[in-house]
PDB file of C-alpha atoms in Angstrom:
ATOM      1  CA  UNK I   8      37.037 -16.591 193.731  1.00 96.00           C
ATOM      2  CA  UNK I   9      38.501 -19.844 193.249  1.00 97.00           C
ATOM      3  CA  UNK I  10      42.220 -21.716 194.105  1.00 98.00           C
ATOM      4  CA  UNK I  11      42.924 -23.236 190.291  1.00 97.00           C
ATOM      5  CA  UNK I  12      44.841 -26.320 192.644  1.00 96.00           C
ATOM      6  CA  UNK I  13      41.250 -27.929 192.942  1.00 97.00           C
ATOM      7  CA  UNK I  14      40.460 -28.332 190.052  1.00 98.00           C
ATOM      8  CA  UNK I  15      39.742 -31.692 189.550  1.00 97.00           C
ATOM      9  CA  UNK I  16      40.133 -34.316 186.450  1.00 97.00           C
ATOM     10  CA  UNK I  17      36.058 -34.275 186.377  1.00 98.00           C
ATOM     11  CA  UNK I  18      36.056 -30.470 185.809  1.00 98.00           C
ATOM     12  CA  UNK I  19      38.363 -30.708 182.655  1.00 97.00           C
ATOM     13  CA  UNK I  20      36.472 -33.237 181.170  1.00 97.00           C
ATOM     14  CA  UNK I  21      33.441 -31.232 182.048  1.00 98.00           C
ATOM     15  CA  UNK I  22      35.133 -28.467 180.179  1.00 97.00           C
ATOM     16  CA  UNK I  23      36.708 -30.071 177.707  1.00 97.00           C
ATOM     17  CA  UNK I  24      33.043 -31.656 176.579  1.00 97.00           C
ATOM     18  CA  UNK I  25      30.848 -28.348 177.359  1.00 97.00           C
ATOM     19  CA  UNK I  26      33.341 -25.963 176.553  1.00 97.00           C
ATOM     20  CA  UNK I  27      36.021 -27.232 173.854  1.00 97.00           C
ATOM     21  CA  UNK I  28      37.274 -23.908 172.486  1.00 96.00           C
ATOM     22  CA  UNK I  29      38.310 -23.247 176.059  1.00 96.00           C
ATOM     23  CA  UNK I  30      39.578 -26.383 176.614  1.00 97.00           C
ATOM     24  CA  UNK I  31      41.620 -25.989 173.227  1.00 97.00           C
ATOM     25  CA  UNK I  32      43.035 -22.746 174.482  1.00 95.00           C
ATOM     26  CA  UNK I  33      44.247 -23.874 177.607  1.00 97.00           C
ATOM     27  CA  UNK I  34      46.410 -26.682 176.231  1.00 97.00           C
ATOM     28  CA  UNK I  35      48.134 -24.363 174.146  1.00 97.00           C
ATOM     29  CA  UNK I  36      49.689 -22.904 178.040  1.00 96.00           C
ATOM     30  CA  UNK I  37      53.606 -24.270 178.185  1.00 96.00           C
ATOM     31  CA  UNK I  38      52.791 -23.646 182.295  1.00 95.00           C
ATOM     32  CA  UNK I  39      50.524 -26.029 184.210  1.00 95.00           C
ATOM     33  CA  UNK I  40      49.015 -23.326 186.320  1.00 94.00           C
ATOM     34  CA  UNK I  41      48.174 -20.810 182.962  1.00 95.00           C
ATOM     35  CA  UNK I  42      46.354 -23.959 181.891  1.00 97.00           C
ATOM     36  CA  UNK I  43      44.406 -24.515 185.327  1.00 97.00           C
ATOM     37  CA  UNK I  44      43.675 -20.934 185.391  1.00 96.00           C
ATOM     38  CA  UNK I  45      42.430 -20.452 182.254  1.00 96.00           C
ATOM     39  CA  UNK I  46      39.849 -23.663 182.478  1.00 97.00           C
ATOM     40  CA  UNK I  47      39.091 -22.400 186.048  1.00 97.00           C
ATOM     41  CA  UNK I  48      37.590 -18.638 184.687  1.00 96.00           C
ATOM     42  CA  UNK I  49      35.277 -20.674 182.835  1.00 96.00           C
ATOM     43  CA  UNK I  50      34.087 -23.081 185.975  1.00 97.00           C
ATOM     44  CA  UNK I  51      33.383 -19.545 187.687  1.00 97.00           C
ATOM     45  CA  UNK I  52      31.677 -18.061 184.891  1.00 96.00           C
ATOM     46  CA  UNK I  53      29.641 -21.185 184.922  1.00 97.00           C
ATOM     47  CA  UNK I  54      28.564 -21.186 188.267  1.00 96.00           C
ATOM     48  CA  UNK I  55      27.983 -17.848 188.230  1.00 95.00           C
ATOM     49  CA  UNK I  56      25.485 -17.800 184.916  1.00 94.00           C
ATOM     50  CA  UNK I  57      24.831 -21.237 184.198  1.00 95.00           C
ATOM     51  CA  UNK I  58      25.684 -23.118 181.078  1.00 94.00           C
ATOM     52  CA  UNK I  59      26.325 -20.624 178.351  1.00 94.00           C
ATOM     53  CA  UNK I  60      27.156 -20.949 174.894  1.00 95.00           C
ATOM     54  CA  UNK I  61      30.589 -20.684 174.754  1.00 94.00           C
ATOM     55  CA  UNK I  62      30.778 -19.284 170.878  1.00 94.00           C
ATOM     56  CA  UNK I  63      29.002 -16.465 171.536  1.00 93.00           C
ATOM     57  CA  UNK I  64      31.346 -14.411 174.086  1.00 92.00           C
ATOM     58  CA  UNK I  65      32.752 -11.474 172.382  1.00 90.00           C
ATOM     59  CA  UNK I  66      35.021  -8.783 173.104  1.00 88.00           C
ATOM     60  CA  UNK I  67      34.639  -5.334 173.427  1.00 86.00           C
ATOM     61  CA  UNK I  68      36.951  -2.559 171.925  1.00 88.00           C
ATOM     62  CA  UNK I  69      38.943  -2.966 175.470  1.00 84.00           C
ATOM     63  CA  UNK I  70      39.339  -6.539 175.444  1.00 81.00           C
ATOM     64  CA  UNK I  71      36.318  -7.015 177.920  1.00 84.00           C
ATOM     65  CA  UNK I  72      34.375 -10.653 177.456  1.00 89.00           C
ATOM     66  CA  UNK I  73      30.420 -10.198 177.115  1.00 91.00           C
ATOM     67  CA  UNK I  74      27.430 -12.752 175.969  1.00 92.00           C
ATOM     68  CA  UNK I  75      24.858 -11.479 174.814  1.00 86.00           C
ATOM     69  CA  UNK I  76      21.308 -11.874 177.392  1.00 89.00           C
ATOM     70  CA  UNK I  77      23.722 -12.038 179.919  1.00 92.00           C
ATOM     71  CA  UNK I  78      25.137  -9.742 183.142  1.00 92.00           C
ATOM     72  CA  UNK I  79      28.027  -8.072 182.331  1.00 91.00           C
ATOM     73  CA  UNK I  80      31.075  -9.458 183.377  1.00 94.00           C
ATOM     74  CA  UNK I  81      34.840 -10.001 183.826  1.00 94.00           C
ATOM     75  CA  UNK I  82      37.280 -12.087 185.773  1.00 94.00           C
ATOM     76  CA  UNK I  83      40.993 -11.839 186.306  1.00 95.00           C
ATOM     77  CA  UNK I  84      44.081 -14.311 187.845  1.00 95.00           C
ATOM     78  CA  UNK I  85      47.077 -14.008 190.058  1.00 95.00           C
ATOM     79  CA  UNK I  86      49.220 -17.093 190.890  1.00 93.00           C
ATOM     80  CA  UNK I  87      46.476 -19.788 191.842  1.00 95.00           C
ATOM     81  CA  UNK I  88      43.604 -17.839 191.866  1.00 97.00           C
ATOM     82  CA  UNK I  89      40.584 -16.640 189.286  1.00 97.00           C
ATOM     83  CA  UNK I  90      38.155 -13.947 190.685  1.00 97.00           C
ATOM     84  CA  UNK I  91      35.098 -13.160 188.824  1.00 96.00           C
ATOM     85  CA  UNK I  92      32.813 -10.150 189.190  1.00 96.00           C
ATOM     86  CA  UNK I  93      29.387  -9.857 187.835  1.00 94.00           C
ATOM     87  CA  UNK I  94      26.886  -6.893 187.548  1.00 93.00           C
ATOM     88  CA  UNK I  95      22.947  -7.030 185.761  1.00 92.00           C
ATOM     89  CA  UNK I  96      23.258  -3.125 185.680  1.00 92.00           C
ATOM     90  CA  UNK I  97      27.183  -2.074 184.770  1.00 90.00           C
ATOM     91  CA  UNK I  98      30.179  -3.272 182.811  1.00 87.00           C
ATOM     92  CA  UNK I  99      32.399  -4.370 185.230  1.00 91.00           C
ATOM     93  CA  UNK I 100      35.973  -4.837 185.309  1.00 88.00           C
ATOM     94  CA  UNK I 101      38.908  -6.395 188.053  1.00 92.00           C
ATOM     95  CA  UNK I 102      42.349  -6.420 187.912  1.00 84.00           C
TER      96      UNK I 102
END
């Protein structure tokens, strides 16, 4: 779990170099806090299964992200905060 208020200027320009679709994404957010949360699921995923290859997350036919080689996985946001949840075995899913 992480609190999106410490995020700091180094982790968007991490993102922003490592992860520029993401970073793309989250400027498009009118509210400061959408944008913090949405580069913040990425810092999780990150420190949860290393650098990935941003490109190659898809979506399943419920809207659940995947990369291929990798644990399944989802993550989800209320006010300041991301959670993530991660499984080798099952898909996974938190609301």
């Amino acid at each position: 779990m992480m609190n999106v208020s410490s995020i700091t200027k180094a982790d968007e320009k991490h993102i922003k170099k490592v992860y520029p679709l993401r970073y793309q994404r989250a400027l498009k957010y009118k509210d400061h806090s959408d944008y913090l949360t949405c580069l913040g699921a990425y810092l999780l995923l990150e420190k949860a299964l290393g650098e990935f290859d941003e490109k190659k997350i898809i979506l399943s036919k419920t809207g659940k992200p995947s990369l291929e080689g990798y644990p399944f996985f989802n993550y989800s946001h209320s006010g300041d905060f991301v959670v993530l949840v991660v499984d080798k075995i099952h898909e996974v899913g938190i609301d």
